[in-house]
Amino acid sequence: MRGAELLIVIVVAVIVAGLAERRNLQAPLVLVAVGSAASFIPGLHRLELAPEVILGVVLPPLLYSTALKFSLFSFLRNVRSILSLGIGMVVITALAVGYSAAWLIPELTLGAALVLGAVVAPPDAVTAAAVGQKLGLPRRTMTVLTGESLVNDAAALTLFTVFVAIVTGTKGLAAAPGLFFVYSSAIGLAVGFVLSTLVRFARSRIDDPSLETVLGLVLPFAAYLAAEEINGSGVLAVVMAGFAMGHNATDASVGTRISERQVWNTVSLLLETFVFAYMGLQLKFVIDDVQREGLPTHHVFAWALVILAIVIAIRPLTIVAVRGAQWAVSRILRRPPRPIDWRRDVIVSWTGMRGVVTLAAAGGVPLAAGSEEFPGRGVILAVAFVVAVGTLLIQGLTLPILIRRLGVDSAADATWLADQRHLARKISSDAAIATLDELRQHPPAKLTKAQTEAMTQIMKRWTSARAATEEAEQEEEAQERSARNAKFGAALNQLRHRVQTEQRRALIAARDARELDDDVMREALENLDAEQAATQARL
């Protein structure tokens, strides 16, 4: 597709997403529906990107942006649930779909059917975050779903590589699936960590927010391509880089943090709207591909709907089976069973929406297997599209109803979140008071005692809740004018900067000690960044 047409699609997608948000609709679902309808416009050229472009250009910034904002501590707290869904569920889905498709669809050999299973196995990171946040899912549920979606792409693409190698007769690491998975995971994690460390080191030697932001923009692409070049997992390289940069974002300068935050919000919004529009725009052309290969359209799409039903059913059935096995083991060992939040399990079992990774993997199926055509490649493409769009529309449209019926929302997190925010304010206030007490004990030699006291009182009001009121602002301005001389204003701004620095250190220390939630700390630091940027402008 030509560049001008691609830009038009992006602009229209952004407009449609904006209109959907204004009407309180789920933008991903609206974009897919509108894109599907638009694909039948006469004369419309096919929007077709090579799988390498989707996986190497579109996917890395989306994964990186999600990992950048995702708490490493939250990931570690829920690591068992995340890995069981992100790896275990992918393997179960790939095998179940593969064997079912081999039995149901005549055009597919067992190997080709397993390739299809790997293609449709991973739920999508973009879809999980976009739909889940819109619906206000509970905090822990969103943590597990987002963490799962960061891991499962690596597991699914590894299985995809293994099964394609089996069908095509390719030799190498992929011939030993377990070894290949361990190798690709280890290499991917190492590459992501090393490159993020190099970027952080370079940033510490640069004092230019624009250049530092550019380094951050390049990092996910470099991590993905470098890992893939040595047969590592590019997905895990990007995720590790995002975790490392996000967890250590407090080391960057205020200007860099503000700039990078805005840049990644914009990049994520742009790519997310494009991804959902791209999915919808494939509908007519997938039908054309099936007809061009001489396959009976009704036959192919009928089996695609059956596979869609299997994909949707596997997740809840597996979760029920796992819970049943846990209960049985507890009874055998005569231990009290672990408490089960069945409402949460129901929600998690119904959030397996697929996305652009499924379409990209399907497009990456090779044209030939040795000297023959790859068996059932057109069927794989058609089924992958039906599964991706079908799960998004069916589960995405019914998920809000399910949440309302079960009474599941984020209201239960409100008390805990309020306590954490109160703790963050207390930590900041205590750090400010300690800094001001030190100022009283060691006043600047260039200021009089009265000026030091006036500056202290101004800072106390500035760091309290009363600083936002009009009366407090007028009082502060009057006292500042009464004590001002040529050195007072500069000293006051330097003190503000010092207080803010100590507040930042105190918040980070509380996070590292696991006293303060990572996400709450980031929220507090965002507010502090805005204040510190204003202070630095005065220095």
XYZ file of N, CA and C in Angstrom, residues 371-520:
450
model
N 9.851 -28.623 -1.321
C 9.550 -28.455 -2.744
C 8.054 -28.307 -3.014
N 7.236 -28.377 -1.960
C 5.790 -28.285 -2.123
C 5.264 -27.029 -1.432
N 4.027 -26.677 -1.778
C 3.386 -25.554 -1.116
C 3.105 -25.897 0.344
N 3.128 -24.856 1.186
C 2.811 -25.080 2.595
C 1.348 -25.509 2.684
N 1.058 -26.644 3.322
C -0.314 -27.173 3.309
C -1.310 -26.259 4.031
N -2.354 -25.854 3.296
C -3.443 -25.098 3.907
C -3.097 -23.695 4.351
N -2.157 -23.043 3.666
C -1.762 -21.701 4.095
C -2.933 -20.717 4.021
N -3.728 -20.784 2.955
C -4.879 -19.883 2.835
C -5.899 -20.111 3.941
N -6.071 -21.386 4.335
C -6.999 -21.703 5.422
C -6.492 -21.106 6.736
N -5.192 -21.208 6.968
C -4.609 -20.644 8.199
C -4.849 -19.141 8.269
N -4.643 -18.442 7.142
C -4.863 -16.999 7.116
C -6.321 -16.655 7.416
N -7.247 -17.384 6.811
C -8.669 -17.104 7.009
C -9.096 -17.390 8.439
N -8.670 -18.533 8.978
C -9.051 -18.892 10.350
C -8.449 -17.902 11.347
N -7.205 -17.506 11.123
C -6.561 -16.549 12.025
C -7.321 -15.226 12.057
N -7.774 -14.773 10.893
C -8.531 -13.518 10.854
C -9.855 -13.662 11.604
N -10.564 -14.753 11.373
C -11.854 -14.957 12.036
C -11.673 -15.033 13.549
N -10.638 -15.712 13.996
C -10.385 -15.839 15.433
C -10.028 -14.485 16.040
N -9.143 -13.729 15.376
C -8.714 -12.431 15.913
C -9.883 -11.460 16.019
N -10.606 -11.296 14.925
C -11.721 -10.346 14.922
C -12.898 -10.894 15.734
N -13.134 -12.199 15.651
C -14.257 -12.794 16.367
C -14.108 -12.695 17.869
N -12.932 -13.014 18.402
C -12.728 -12.902 19.854
C -12.842 -11.449 20.303
N -12.311 -10.542 19.505
C -12.379 -9.127 19.880
C -13.828 -8.641 19.945
N -14.621 -8.994 18.950
C -16.004 -8.517 18.909
C -16.895 -9.265 19.907
N -16.810 -10.589 19.920
C -17.686 -11.374 20.801
C -17.351 -11.133 22.263
N -16.088 -11.328 22.626
C -15.727 -11.161 24.030
C -15.682 -9.695 24.432
N -15.227 -8.843 23.514
C -15.173 -7.414 23.834
C -16.545 -6.809 24.046
N -17.541 -7.235 23.248
C -18.890 -6.694 23.383
C -19.624 -7.247 24.602
N -19.348 -8.498 24.958
C -20.065 -9.115 26.074
C -19.377 -8.930 27.422
N -18.096 -8.563 27.407
C -17.358 -8.403 28.662
C -17.972 -7.343 29.579
N -18.380 -6.167 29.071
C -19.014 -5.190 29.973
C -20.273 -5.725 30.644
N -21.081 -6.479 29.893
C -22.304 -7.063 30.465
C -21.941 -8.058 31.566
N -20.923 -8.878 31.300
C -20.489 -9.866 32.284
C -19.983 -9.196 33.553
N -19.227 -8.136 33.392
C -18.691 -7.427 34.553
C -19.814 -6.834 35.393
N -20.795 -6.237 34.713
C -21.922 -5.653 35.450
C -22.740 -6.728 36.173
N -22.973 -7.850 35.500
C -23.763 -8.924 36.118
C -23.052 -9.511 37.340
N -21.734 -9.640 37.256
C -20.980 -10.216 38.366
C -20.672 -9.201 39.458
N -20.876 -7.921 39.147
C -20.560 -6.884 40.126
C -19.069 -6.706 40.335
N -18.298 -6.959 39.276
C -16.839 -6.830 39.359
C -16.422 -5.474 38.813
N -15.757 -4.677 39.646
C -15.221 -3.396 39.184
C -14.053 -3.026 40.085
N -13.522 -1.855 39.852
C -12.341 -1.423 40.605
C -12.697 -0.669 41.876
N -14.001 -0.646 42.270
C -14.391 0.109 43.458
C -13.729 -0.444 44.720
N -13.491 -1.768 44.742
C -12.875 -2.377 45.916
C -11.447 -1.878 46.134
N -10.817 -1.370 45.091
C -9.453 -0.855 45.212
C -9.415 0.569 45.762
N -10.579 1.227 45.868
C -10.608 2.651 46.181
C -10.007 2.939 47.552
N -10.370 2.138 48.571
C -9.863 2.379 49.924
C -8.361 2.188 49.984
N -7.904 1.081 49.385
C -6.462 0.824 49.380
C -5.715 1.926 48.638
N -6.250 2.366 47.497
C -5.596 3.403 46.713
C -5.559 4.722 47.478
N -6.655 5.046 48.185
C -6.682 6.275 48.977
C -5.636 6.223 50.084
N -5.478 5.055 50.719
C -4.469 4.917 51.779
C -3.061 5.083 51.213
N -2.821 4.505 50.042
C -1.503 4.617 49.435
C -1.191 6.060 49.033
N -2.178 6.758 48.496
C -1.961 8.155 48.125
C -1.732 9.023 49.359
N -2.449 8.716 50.431
C -2.221 9.439 51.695
C -0.802 9.184 52.193
N -0.348 7.929 52.078
C 1.016 7.610 52.484
C 2.028 8.360 51.633
N 1.783 8.455 50.329
C 2.698 9.185 49.444
C 2.776 10.659 49.840
N 1.612 11.259 50.153
C 1.629 12.664 50.591
C 2.381 12.833 51.907
N 2.215 11.873 52.818
C 2.912 11.952 54.105
C 4.417 11.827 53.918
N 4.829 10.916 53.059
C 6.266 10.741 52.793
C 6.853 12.025 52.218
N 6.145 12.633 51.267
C 6.618 13.893 50.677
C 6.665 14.996 51.720
N 5.624 15.068 52.546
C 5.571 16.114 53.571
C 6.683 15.944 54.593
N 6.919 14.710 55.035
C 7.977 14.461 56.018
C 9.347 14.822 55.449
N 9.555 14.493 54.161
C 10.837 14.835 53.536
C 11.021 16.340 53.454
N 9.945 17.063 53.128
C 10.017 18.524 53.050
C 10.306 19.127 54.424
N 9.615 18.652 55.464
C 9.812 19.188 56.822
C 11.238 18.941 57.290
N 11.765 17.745 57.012
C 13.138 17.441 57.412
C 14.132 18.376 56.722
N 13.890 18.673 55.456
C 14.778 19.586 54.724
C 14.705 20.999 55.295
N 13.514 21.443 55.624
C 13.346 22.790 56.184
C 13.935 22.886 57.582
N 13.813 21.832 58.370
C 14.441 21.831 59.702
C 15.954 21.945 59.576
N 16.502 21.254 58.591
C 17.951 21.353 58.363
C 18.342 22.769 57.935
N 17.470 23.427 57.174
C 17.741 24.807 56.762
C 17.793 25.725 57.983
N 16.875 25.517 58.926
C 16.896 26.339 60.137
C 18.184 26.141 60.922
N 18.653 24.904 60.979
C 19.863 24.630 61.747
C 21.122 25.151 61.050
N 21.071 25.149 59.716
C 22.238 25.612 58.956
C 21.780 26.619 57.912
N 21.409 27.829 58.318
C 20.902 28.831 57.367
C 21.993 29.305 56.409
N 21.614 29.684 55.193
C 22.601 30.204 54.234
C 23.246 31.478 54.772
N 24.546 31.573 54.592
C 25.265 32.738 55.122
C 24.852 34.024 54.426
N 24.365 33.943 53.188
C 24.052 35.151 52.427
C 22.691 35.739 52.785
N 21.895 35.024 53.625
C 20.585 35.512 54.016
C 20.554 35.801 55.507
N 19.723 36.770 55.889
C 19.546 37.085 57.305
C 18.668 36.030 57.952
N 18.628 36.039 59.266
C 17.800 35.092 59.999
C 16.326 35.291 59.662
N 15.909 36.559 59.532
C 14.507 36.856 59.202
C 14.157 36.346 57.807
N 15.084 36.515 56.879
C 14.831 36.028 55.523
C 14.756 34.500 55.479
N 15.630 33.854 56.251
C 15.602 32.385 56.315
C 14.278 31.892 56.872
N 13.792 32.558 57.930
C 12.523 32.161 58.522
C 11.366 32.409 57.557
N 11.430 33.547 56.858
C 10.383 33.852 55.882
C 10.367 32.811 54.768
N 11.548 32.430 54.318
C 11.644 31.426 53.259
C 11.113 30.079 53.745
N 11.384 29.743 54.987
C 10.889 28.491 55.554
C 9.370 28.474 55.621
N 8.780 29.585 56.061
C 7.320 29.662 56.166
C 6.664 29.576 54.782
N 7.287 30.225 53.802
C 6.768 30.148 52.433
C 6.782 28.701 51.945
N 7.869 27.992 52.200
C 7.989 26.619 51.750
C 7.012 25.706 52.482
N 6.755 25.981 53.744
C 5.790 25.171 54.490
C 4.405 25.299 53.879
N 4.028 26.530 53.543
C 2.721 26.713 52.918
C 2.691 26.089 51.524
N 3.792 26.187 50.818
C 3.863 25.654 49.461
C 3.725 24.124 49.442
N 4.271 23.454 50.468
C 4.207 21.993 50.512
C 2.964 21.474 51.208
N 2.105 22.378 51.700
C 0.876 21.933 52.363
C -0.300 22.025 51.402
N -1.440 21.478 51.815
C -2.630 21.506 50.975
C -3.150 22.914 50.801
N -2.821 23.842 51.711
C -3.342 25.192 51.644
C -2.673 26.011 50.554
N -1.597 25.487 49.981
C -0.850 26.274 49.002
C -1.651 26.535 47.741
N -2.690 25.746 47.518
C -3.480 25.917 46.299
C -4.569 26.968 46.448
N -4.825 27.461 47.656
C -5.892 28.432 47.851
C -5.421 29.831 47.489
N -6.357 30.649 47.097
C -6.029 32.010 46.665
C -5.461 32.827 47.819
N -6.045 32.668 49.041
C -5.560 33.440 50.192
C -4.113 33.092 50.512
N -3.782 31.783 50.455
C -2.414 31.364 50.761
C -1.441 31.924 49.735
N -1.837 31.920 48.453
C -0.967 32.455 47.414
C -0.719 33.953 47.629
N -1.767 34.697 47.981
C -1.606 36.136 48.222
C -0.709 36.386 49.425
N -0.896 35.558 50.487
C -0.065 35.714 51.682
C 1.395 35.423 51.369
N 1.605 34.376 50.568
C 2.979 34.024 50.197
C 3.636 35.153 49.401
N 2.900 35.718 48.444
C 3.459 36.797 47.631
C 3.783 38.015 48.495
N 2.909 38.337 49.462
C 3.149 39.495 50.323
C 4.388 39.290 51.181
N 4.525 38.087 51.780
C 5.683 37.839 52.636
C 6.964 37.798 51.809
N 6.877 37.260 50.608
C 8.059 37.205 49.756
C 8.506 38.613 49.370
N 7.545 39.492 49.064
C 7.892 40.869 48.708
C 8.536 41.593 49.882
N 8.020 41.314 51.107
C 8.548 42.026 52.276
C 9.980 41.617 52.607
N 10.332 40.388 52.270
C 11.671 39.916 52.618
C 12.621 39.903 51.428
N 12.087 40.210 50.234
C 12.871 40.041 49.019
C 14.033 41.032 48.942
N 15.154 40.505 48.493
C 16.250 41.337 48.023
C 16.827 40.634 46.798
N 17.965 41.047 46.358
C 18.515 40.509 45.111
C 18.809 39.018 45.196
N 19.034 38.490 46.393
C 19.423 37.088 46.543
C 18.274 36.200 47.007
N 17.204 36.810 47.497
C 16.147 36.026 48.145
C 15.431 35.099 47.157
N 15.040 35.633 46.006
C 14.287 34.830 45.040
C 15.081 33.631 44.562
N 16.373 33.829 44.258
C 17.202 32.714 43.796
C 17.346 31.657 44.885
N 17.544 32.118 46.127
C 17.689 31.180 47.246
C 16.401 30.383 47.468
N 15.257 31.061 47.303
C 13.972 30.377 47.483
C 13.781 29.292 46.423
N 14.107 29.601 45.183
C 13.966 28.598 44.122
C 14.925 27.433 44.310
N 16.135 27.744 44.795
C 17.083 26.664 45.075
C 16.574 25.769 46.193
N 15.930 26.389 47.192
C 15.372 25.606 48.287
C 14.222 24.728 47.782
N 13.396 25.292 46.929
C 12.312 24.500 46.348
C 12.867 23.271 45.620
N 13.896 23.498 44.830
C 14.510 22.396 44.096
C 15.078 21.354 45.062
N 15.680 21.806 46.135
C 16.256 20.894 47.124
C 15.167 20.070 47.816
N 14.074 20.748 48.182
C 12.950 20.046 48.825
C 12.369 19.003 47.883
N 12.165 19.383 46.623
C 11.602 18.446 45.652
C 12.509 17.243 45.437
N 13.812 17.475 45.417
C 14.769 16.375 45.268
C 14.674 15.406 46.430
N 14.562 15.936 47.643
C 14.453 15.078 48.811
C 13.119 14.338 48.834
N 12.055 15.001 48.390
C 10.764 14.320 48.308
C 10.835 13.149 47.327
N 11.492 13.380 46.213
C 11.640 12.328 45.216
C 12.429 11.149 45.782
N 13.516 11.442 46.450
C 14.318 10.364 47.027
C 13.528 9.573 48.058
N 12.745 10.272 48.870
C 11.955 9.597 49.900
C 10.894 8.687 49.283
N 10.239 9.146 48.224
C 9.223 8.338 47.562
C 9.842 7.094 46.921
N 10.991 7.264 46.267
C 11.658 6.123 45.632
C 12.114 5.117 46.683
N 12.652 5.613 47.803
C 13.095 4.722 48.876
C 11.924 3.926 49.448
N 10.769 4.578 49.594
C 9.586 3.880 50.107
C 9.123 2.818 49.109
N 9.218 3.122 47.810
C 8.865 2.129 46.796
C 9.815 0.936 46.852
N 11.111 1.209 46.927
C 12.098 0.134 46.949
C 11.977 -0.728 48.201
N 11.499 -0.128 49.300
C 11.295 -0.875 50.545
C 9.952 -1.597 50.569
N 9.185 -1.514 49.459
C 7.867 -2.132 49.308
C 6.824 -1.539 50.258
N 7.081 -0.323 50.759
C 6.097 0.337 51.608
C 5.064 1.087 50.772
N 5.477 1.566 49.609
C 4.628 2.365 48.733
C 4.479 1.646 47.401
N 3.254 1.567 46.920
C 3.004 0.909 45.640
C 3.711 1.636 44.502
N 4.243 0.858 43.560
C 5.009 1.420 42.452
C 4.174 2.389 41.616
N 2.946 2.006 41.291
C 2.102 2.861 40.466
C 1.731 4.157 41.185
N 1.490 4.075 42.487
C 1.179 5.286 43.264
C 2.398 6.190 43.327
